Each structure stands twice: as C-alpha cells, then as structure tokens.
Amino acid sequence: MTTVVKAPGEAAAEKKRASATGHPRGKRKSGSDGMVLNVFSHGFLAVWGILIILPLIWLVLGSFKTDVQIGESALSWPANWHFDAFPRAWDKGIGSYFANTIIVMVFSVPLTMLLGSMAAYVLARYPFRGNRPIYYFFVSGAMFPVFLALVPLFFMVKRLDMLNTFQGLILVYVAYSMPFTVFFMHSFFRTLPTAVHEAAVIDGASHTRIFFQVMMPMAKPGLISVGIFNVLGQWNQYILPSVLMQPQTGSDPERYMLTQGLIQLQYQMGYETDLPVLFAGVTIAMIPMLVVYLSFQRQIQAGLTSATLK
Amino acid sequence: MSHVANSKGRGGFIAGFLILPLALYLTFVIWPYVQTFGYSFTNWTGQSPTFDFVGLDNYSALMKDEVFRGALLHNLLLLVFVPTITILISLFFAFMLNAGGRGGAGGVQGVRGSALYKVIYFFPQVLSLAILAVLFGAVYRSDEGGLLNGFLTKLGLVDPAHPIEWLNEPNFVLWCLLLVVVWHGVGFYLVLFSAAMQSIPKDIYEAALLDGAKRAQTFFKVTLPLLWDSVQTSAVYLGIAAMDMFVLVSTMTSGQFGGGPDHHSEVMATVLMRNFLYFGKAGYACAMGVVMLVLTLILSAITLRATRREHVEF
C-alpha cells in the first residue's frame, strides 16, 4: 500500500496546472466549494470527536465525585475533588485483577510470539509436502467466533485439570492468538531476503541457530506490530477468562482477569451504590491502554487495518 | 532456497518447530470446534460423563424455542443495521478527512489536523468491551445521573421526574446497544477506508478534475468503486461482530447472562451461554453454536457475492 505524501509546493503547482488548462469558471467554483466544504467537514469531524471524548472524560471525572453527586446530576463538575476512590478501587480487587492479568500476559505474549513465529517461519520458508494445508489450517481459526467452541473448550480445560489456573488460561490465549500471529509473521518472513540466510548456511549454522540469531532479529519490526496486537487482544479478552477462570469450589481463590473483575465490580457496586469506585476502576484499567495506544498509535492503526484488508 | 532445501537435519527441524504450535492449536481451537458438532446431536448435560445420541432432537427443539427465535431475529436486525450504519458514517468521515480540505484540487486535499482526528476516533478500538459496558451502562443510567438523561433533562426534552429507562425500555434496548457498537467501530473503519483512499493514485483524481468532475461526483464515480474491496471486507467483519454481541448484552442488560427486559435484547450467544452454564443443557447449547456457525458462513458468502465488483488494479 502506497501512501500519498503531499509535498509543500505541490498544491500550488496543482492550482497553476488547473488554471493553465483554461477552466477559469470551474476553478473558481470549486475553490469556494472547497471553503464551504472545509468548514462543513471540520464541523462534523469535531462533533464526532466530542462524541468520542466526552463520555470518557465524564467517566474519569466521575471517579472524583461522590456517589450522591453522581446520582444527582450528570453534568456537574466535581464539587471538591475526592481522590480516595482510586485506592478503594485498588483494594476492592482491581489491584489483584491487574496483577492476575499481568501474570498471565508475561507468559502468554512471549509464548505466543515464539510459537507463532516458529510455525510461521517454517511455513514461510521451507517448502515441504503439506505446507499449504497446515498454513490454511492455522489461519482458518480466525474466521470463527470463539463462541462456537466454548462448551467443548470448557470441558477440555477441565479434563486437563486446568480450570481456574493461570497456566490453563495462558495456553488457551496462546492457542487462540495463533491464527493472526502465524498469518502476520508468515507474510513478514516471506519478505526477508534469502541471501543472508544462505550466507549463514554456508558458514555452517544450523537451522535452529539461523532462526534465533539471524531471522528473529531481522523480523523485529514485524514482531513488534504483532506483539502490540497480541497485547491488546489478550488484555481485552473477556469471554475466555469469564468461562475458564471461575472458582470451582467455594475455597478456590478468585483469579479474575481485569476485564472480568470490572464487570464483577459493576455488579458489586450496584448493590453497594459506590459508583466512584467503579469509575476509578475503569480509569485505572484504561490508563495502560491509553499509554500503549499513544506510544504506538501509528503501528496499531497500520497493523490492525492491514490485517483486516488481507 | 536451494541451500536450505538440501541441507541436513531439515525434516527434523521442520517437525520440531511445528509440533508444539500445532499441538496447542489442535487441542484448544480445532478440536473443540469439531466437538461442538458431535455434542450437538446428544442430550449431554455437561454435568454427567454419560450422554445419549438423540439425532436431530436438539435442532428441532431449537426451531420451537421462542426465546432462541427472538434472539435470532435480533441478531438479524443487528446484522442489517450495524454494518450499514457503521460503514456509512466511516465512509463519510473518511472522505471528509481526505477530501474536505480547502484546496480546490477536485477533492484530493485532506483537512488540517486529520492525523489528530484519526488518533481520537480510533481510541475506542483499544478499549475492552468490558470497559465499554461499564461506560455505557453509566451513560444510559435511568436517572438524571446518566449522561444521556442528564443532557436531555438540561435541554428540557426529558421530564426530570420521569427520566427514560434506556436499557429497561423494551423498544429502546436493542438500539442502545447498537449505538455502542457503532461508537466503538467507526474509528477503526474510518482509518481503514482512509488508508485505502490514500492508496488511490492522485492522477486519477487529476484526470477527473480535468474532466470537470465535482467532489460528490468524484466520490461516487472514482473513490467509492476503488474502495469497494475494503467496504466488502468491512461488511463481513461487522456482520460477524453483529452475530456475537455477547459481552455487551450479557453485561449491560438485565437477566441471567443478559437479554432483558423480557428477552427484548436477547441474542443467540446469550441464549447459548444461559443454556450451557445455567440450565446445564450442553448438547442443546452446542446445537445453537452450530446454527451460529452455519449462519455466519452463509452470511459471509452472501456478502462477498452480493457486493462483488470488478477488481481494479492500480
């Protein structure tokens, strides 16, 4: 995909070209047209921008209000700023849900990247019988909603005695991240030059060594893109943990993920009528995503859209 | 590749690199999908290890299940409206962003600050559905504390004594959910269409300009046909999302796994989960899964066929 970059002088050159072609009337018309349209488009664009930002800011502001103030009027500014909802939300479980999510992802994201790259690499660069079918087999998993597999998946994890365990969820996350990771890394490994690889072979490096010491470093940009995607996807996952991470008996520990914990908190706060705590919890959950997004927004937008267009 | 192909240890290496990823994928993804079909022909409860083969009983029971039929209808409604509304809004904004600029160059100049707009619009996409559920749960609150009711009261459109119970109003609930999906999705598809628009070579626009085309004409005669591939892909993705809806419905509406009030926001996924985890009808739930799968496949096929156009290479 090529991006059209407009050189500074280009617009002027275009105008000159347009007037040189001898359509003075047409030109003037489209000029004033452009003005009206410009104001018009900025108006619409700004309205949508406000529609996106306003609810989010409103929610964050709510975590500084009192419950009574939230209930009385939606449009009020926090009367006096209460910061205590944040530590309370943290103690209500957000802290441990946060930790649980981190524990799972510390293992699941690197494991996804490693296993996904291994499979993608072999499928992209080694022709062998059955290569295509295995590739399609991996990629086809992205087509179906998780839902259809949920019932048997639950019993599969149960049979392996891994319900409500971190290792169970880690393996399931890795498996369900496989289609996109293999698909993305496959196309990336195909674009890497073969010359470097051949040089390494002549130097007597083994296949495994070439993969880890030559190909993986070269694939770094691809790994970063797909890594961000997996971090977002696994951080935001709700359905898988809500089925697989339920305490099986009363004495089992709660091992909720952050998303699941937020919903739990929503139910709880509905009874206790302490909305600032809920809003503070959501704010805490949103901050890491905001940071990741603002740091990588270019890669995130490019990565997600190119994945869809294929 | 010849060196690679001939060097020794190749077979073992390939097998070694594929075995773990394949094993995981087969165990947790492929096998459960396959099993869904098998279980859908049984009366399995999920609790006991034993079950009987009951043939198509689950499927004929599904046909008679009023709740499931209502859910199916809701999914179909969402299926029509979610992609249509989302795609129209995103196309509109993408065109504004890329062609709403001041310059008179036949609609090829983007508005100032289009990068900033894109950053803002795309942000909901990185938020989890759980966060959306809590956020919009608060927006739709049924008293003045809800953002929507608060606004409407301020404008004098809603009587403060009787605020609207958005999510408990049988006629509103589905549309309220639909708005959340659109709010969430527009940014993503806008960026997608915007990228596709930017990849259209400029000389096409210049040629159109020389022929005296206006912006609207340029959009319908040049931009849209060249964008058709992305529109079609988006329709399929949005359609698949409209078939799911589990997280939003189960967390925002009333009832066990959502669906309320009185099944007015029920979707197939929530009925499936209720039957599986609450009623203990695992076999029956699997039959629903199969119906959802078949419908998803049919719909993707229909969308791709119905929207097929001559593919333009440039």
XYZ file of C-alpha atoms in Angstrom, chain A residues 1-4 6 10-11 14-15 17-18 21 23 29-31 33-35 37-42 44-49 51-56 58-59 67 70-75 111 115-119 121-128 134 137-160 162 168 171-172 174-176 178-179 194 197-198 201-202 207-208 211-212 232 235-239 242-243 259-260 262-263 266-267 275 278-279 282 285-286 289-290 293-294 297 300-301 304-310, chain B residues 1-5 7-10 13-14 16-18 20-22 24-33 35-36 39 44-47 89 92-93 95-97 99-106 108-109 111-113 117-131 133-139 141 143-148 150-151 154 182-183 186-192 195-202 206 209-210 214-215 229-230 233-234 237 240 244 246-247 250-252 255 269-270 272-273 276-277 282 285-286 288-290 292-293 296-297 300:
274
model
C 0.000 0.000 0.000
C 1.455 3.315 -1.007
C 0.779 6.425 0.966
C 0.408 9.666 -0.880
C 1.953 15.755 -0.393
C 2.536 20.513 -4.820
C -0.759 22.208 -4.009
C -1.755 21.919 -8.922
C -3.573 25.234 -8.858
C -1.911 23.484 -13.630
C -5.661 23.830 -13.190
C -5.842 24.217 -18.588
C -11.216 26.321 -16.988
C -16.381 27.452 -8.364
C -14.531 24.536 -6.867
C -12.492 26.978 -4.810
C -16.949 24.997 -2.868
C -13.826 23.955 -1.033
C -14.215 26.693 1.579
C -16.923 22.088 2.455
C -13.920 22.701 4.661
C -15.951 24.442 7.364
C -18.677 21.852 6.966
C -16.273 18.923 7.331
C -14.491 20.407 10.327
C -18.872 17.253 11.508
C -15.455 15.930 12.405
C -15.352 17.986 15.592
C -18.814 16.775 16.644
C -17.789 13.159 16.289
C -14.544 13.871 18.148
C -18.900 12.299 20.985
C -15.868 10.047 21.425
C -14.028 12.039 24.080
C -16.889 13.408 26.159
C -18.209 10.134 27.654
C -14.669 9.068 28.524
C -17.151 12.313 32.010
C -16.432 8.840 33.384
C -21.821 8.815 44.826
C -23.043 11.325 40.514
C -26.663 10.412 41.097
C -27.931 13.969 41.357
C -26.745 15.421 38.123
C -24.720 14.083 35.243
C -23.358 17.394 34.119
C 4.962 -17.666 24.225
C 5.453 -20.403 18.929
C 3.649 -18.311 16.331
C 6.936 -17.191 14.755
C 8.341 -20.727 14.756
C 5.354 -22.078 12.893
C 8.873 -19.270 9.781
C 8.859 -22.929 8.832
C 5.687 -22.491 6.777
C 7.008 -19.391 5.021
C 10.495 -20.535 4.106
C 10.581 -24.326 3.901
C 8.668 -25.925 1.073
C 7.520 -29.386 2.107
C -1.126 -26.637 7.510
C -5.405 -24.777 8.901
C -3.698 -22.274 11.192
C -5.169 -19.220 9.525
C -8.747 -20.500 9.267
C -9.173 -20.290 13.046
C -9.554 -16.518 12.734
C -12.788 -16.991 10.770
C -14.968 -18.421 13.522
C -16.331 -16.753 16.626
C -14.890 -18.112 19.883
C -18.407 -18.897 20.936
C -18.892 -21.966 18.877
C -16.078 -23.777 20.623
C -16.810 -22.585 24.120
C -18.681 -25.579 25.538
C -16.171 -28.249 24.474
C -13.258 -25.932 25.312
C -14.502 -25.657 28.875
C -14.530 -29.438 29.247
C -11.180 -29.828 27.518
C -9.582 -27.469 30.033
C -11.465 -29.175 32.856
C -10.208 -32.603 31.783
C -6.654 -31.270 31.801
C -6.534 -26.524 34.386
C -4.606 -23.105 31.569
C -2.171 -21.973 26.909
C -5.657 -21.099 25.688
C -1.601 -18.721 23.034
C -3.723 -21.150 21.012
C -6.376 -18.554 20.133
C -2.143 -18.407 16.800
C -4.179 -17.673 13.637
C 17.280 -15.108 1.260
C 20.069 -16.899 5.177
C 22.208 -18.607 2.561
C 24.036 -21.775 5.890
C 27.413 -21.647 4.143
C 18.515 -24.219 11.068
C 17.631 -23.511 14.665
C 16.178 -18.820 13.155
C 17.151 -17.423 16.545
C -4.218 -5.511 23.095
C -5.550 -7.651 27.668
C -9.077 -7.007 26.399
C -10.196 -10.638 26.280
C -13.388 -11.184 28.257
C -15.158 -14.305 27.065
C -15.147 -15.491 32.123
C -15.705 -19.142 31.210
C -11.975 -7.151 32.327
C -13.840 -9.825 34.237
C -14.506 -4.787 36.205
C -17.793 -6.453 35.370
C -20.053 -3.306 38.387
C -22.423 -5.875 39.933
C -20.082 4.331 41.694
C -16.339 1.606 39.740
C -15.384 4.652 37.680
C -12.332 1.710 34.855
C -7.898 -0.156 33.613
C -7.900 2.430 30.834
C -4.197 1.113 27.192
C -4.033 4.855 26.726
C -2.027 3.485 22.328
C -0.439 6.923 22.400
C -0.791 4.501 17.673
C -1.517 -0.082 15.961
C -3.568 1.599 13.249
C -4.880 -3.668 12.617
C -6.007 -2.281 9.293
C -3.533 -4.253 7.171
C -4.644 -7.414 8.941
C -8.252 -6.749 8.007
C -7.597 -5.864 4.393
C -5.868 -9.150 3.573
C 16.235 -21.623 -1.193
C 18.308 -24.431 -2.694
C 20.824 -24.468 0.154
C 18.042 -24.592 2.627
C 16.215 -27.311 0.822
C 20.918 -29.038 4.000
C 20.747 -31.837 6.502
C 18.525 -32.024 9.528
C 15.781 -30.261 7.615
C 13.843 -29.115 12.198
C 10.516 -28.587 10.441
C 10.396 -29.762 15.765
C 9.273 -26.219 15.033
C 5.722 -27.175 14.119
C 4.233 -27.515 19.760
C 2.242 -24.793 17.968
C 0.200 -27.417 16.148
C -1.719 -26.392 21.207
C -3.819 -25.177 18.327
C -5.374 -28.583 17.723
C -6.150 -29.165 21.399
C -7.692 -25.824 22.273
C -9.059 -24.491 18.994
C -9.714 -27.066 16.285
C -10.794 -29.995 18.411
C -13.364 -28.004 20.419
C -14.849 -26.666 17.172
C -16.587 -31.483 19.103
C -19.307 -28.854 19.022
C -22.181 -32.862 21.076
C -25.430 -34.141 27.256
C -25.935 -32.032 30.375
C -22.316 -31.153 30.868
C -22.515 -32.389 34.462
C -20.588 7.015 8.918
C -18.496 9.914 5.260
C -15.816 10.861 7.772
C -13.996 11.269 2.767
C -14.224 14.418 4.884
C -10.781 13.734 6.296
C -11.057 15.396 0.669
C -12.644 18.044 2.880
C -9.646 20.324 2.636
C -9.605 23.890 1.485
C -7.728 23.295 -1.754
C -9.707 23.263 -4.970
C -7.939 20.249 -6.377
C -11.096 18.275 -7.069
C -7.873 15.443 -3.056
C -6.715 17.586 -0.200
C -8.446 18.623 6.169
C -5.926 20.115 8.515
C -5.417 18.040 11.622
C -8.851 13.283 14.333
C -7.729 9.763 13.478
C -5.922 9.369 16.809
C -9.060 10.365 18.705
C -11.537 8.375 16.634
C -9.507 5.186 16.777
C -9.069 5.167 20.544
C -12.288 3.262 21.468
C -10.902 0.381 19.448
C -8.207 -0.326 22.037
C -10.661 -0.296 24.944
C -12.026 -3.618 26.089
C -15.708 -4.374 25.671
C -15.880 -4.652 29.456
C -14.867 -1.002 29.759
C -20.077 -1.959 29.046
C -19.381 -0.073 32.265
C -19.040 3.254 30.462
C -22.284 2.996 28.560
C -24.042 1.418 31.489
C -23.369 4.744 33.189
C -24.261 6.811 30.123
C -28.447 5.259 33.558
C -31.952 8.643 36.348
C -30.556 12.135 35.978
C -27.103 10.814 36.852
C -26.862 9.190 33.429
C -25.078 11.278 30.832
C -27.829 10.921 28.260
C -28.731 14.421 32.212
C -28.278 16.116 28.854
C -30.933 20.044 30.686
C -21.259 1.942 16.161
C -19.491 4.318 18.573
C -16.487 3.870 13.373
C -12.911 4.926 14.201
C -11.467 1.651 13.051
C -13.287 1.514 9.730
C -12.617 5.189 9.141
C -8.879 4.574 9.434
C -9.251 1.541 7.203
C -5.764 4.176 4.217
C -7.478 2.743 1.158
C -8.333 6.234 -0.109
C -4.768 7.353 0.258
C -3.527 4.455 -1.797
C -5.579 5.622 -4.775
C -3.155 7.279 -7.206
C -3.623 11.013 -7.473
C -6.489 14.919 -11.539
C -10.803 17.182 -12.241
C -9.744 17.966 -15.769
C -17.227 17.847 -8.702
C -16.447 16.419 -5.309
C -12.896 -4.200 -1.740
C -12.416 -2.660 1.694
C -14.334 -6.851 3.831
C -15.669 -4.449 6.450
C -16.230 -8.302 9.742
C -19.513 -11.408 12.265
C -21.780 -12.235 18.526
C -22.281 -11.475 23.922
C -20.188 -9.173 26.084
C -24.704 -10.016 28.963
C -23.170 -7.173 30.939
C -25.443 -4.236 30.119
C -31.349 -11.132 33.332
C -24.857 -16.003 22.164
C -26.597 -15.105 25.432
C -26.357 -20.274 24.291
C -24.464 -19.324 27.445
C -24.884 -24.151 28.896
C -23.879 -22.642 32.258
C -24.600 -28.503 26.974
C -26.096 -25.133 23.553
C -23.778 -26.866 21.069
C -27.016 -23.311 18.867
C -23.292 -22.944 18.256
C -23.627 -24.954 15.054
C -24.500 -19.680 14.555
C -21.573 -21.100 12.636
C -22.006 -16.833 9.872
C -20.656 -18.781 6.912
C -20.088 -14.090 4.690
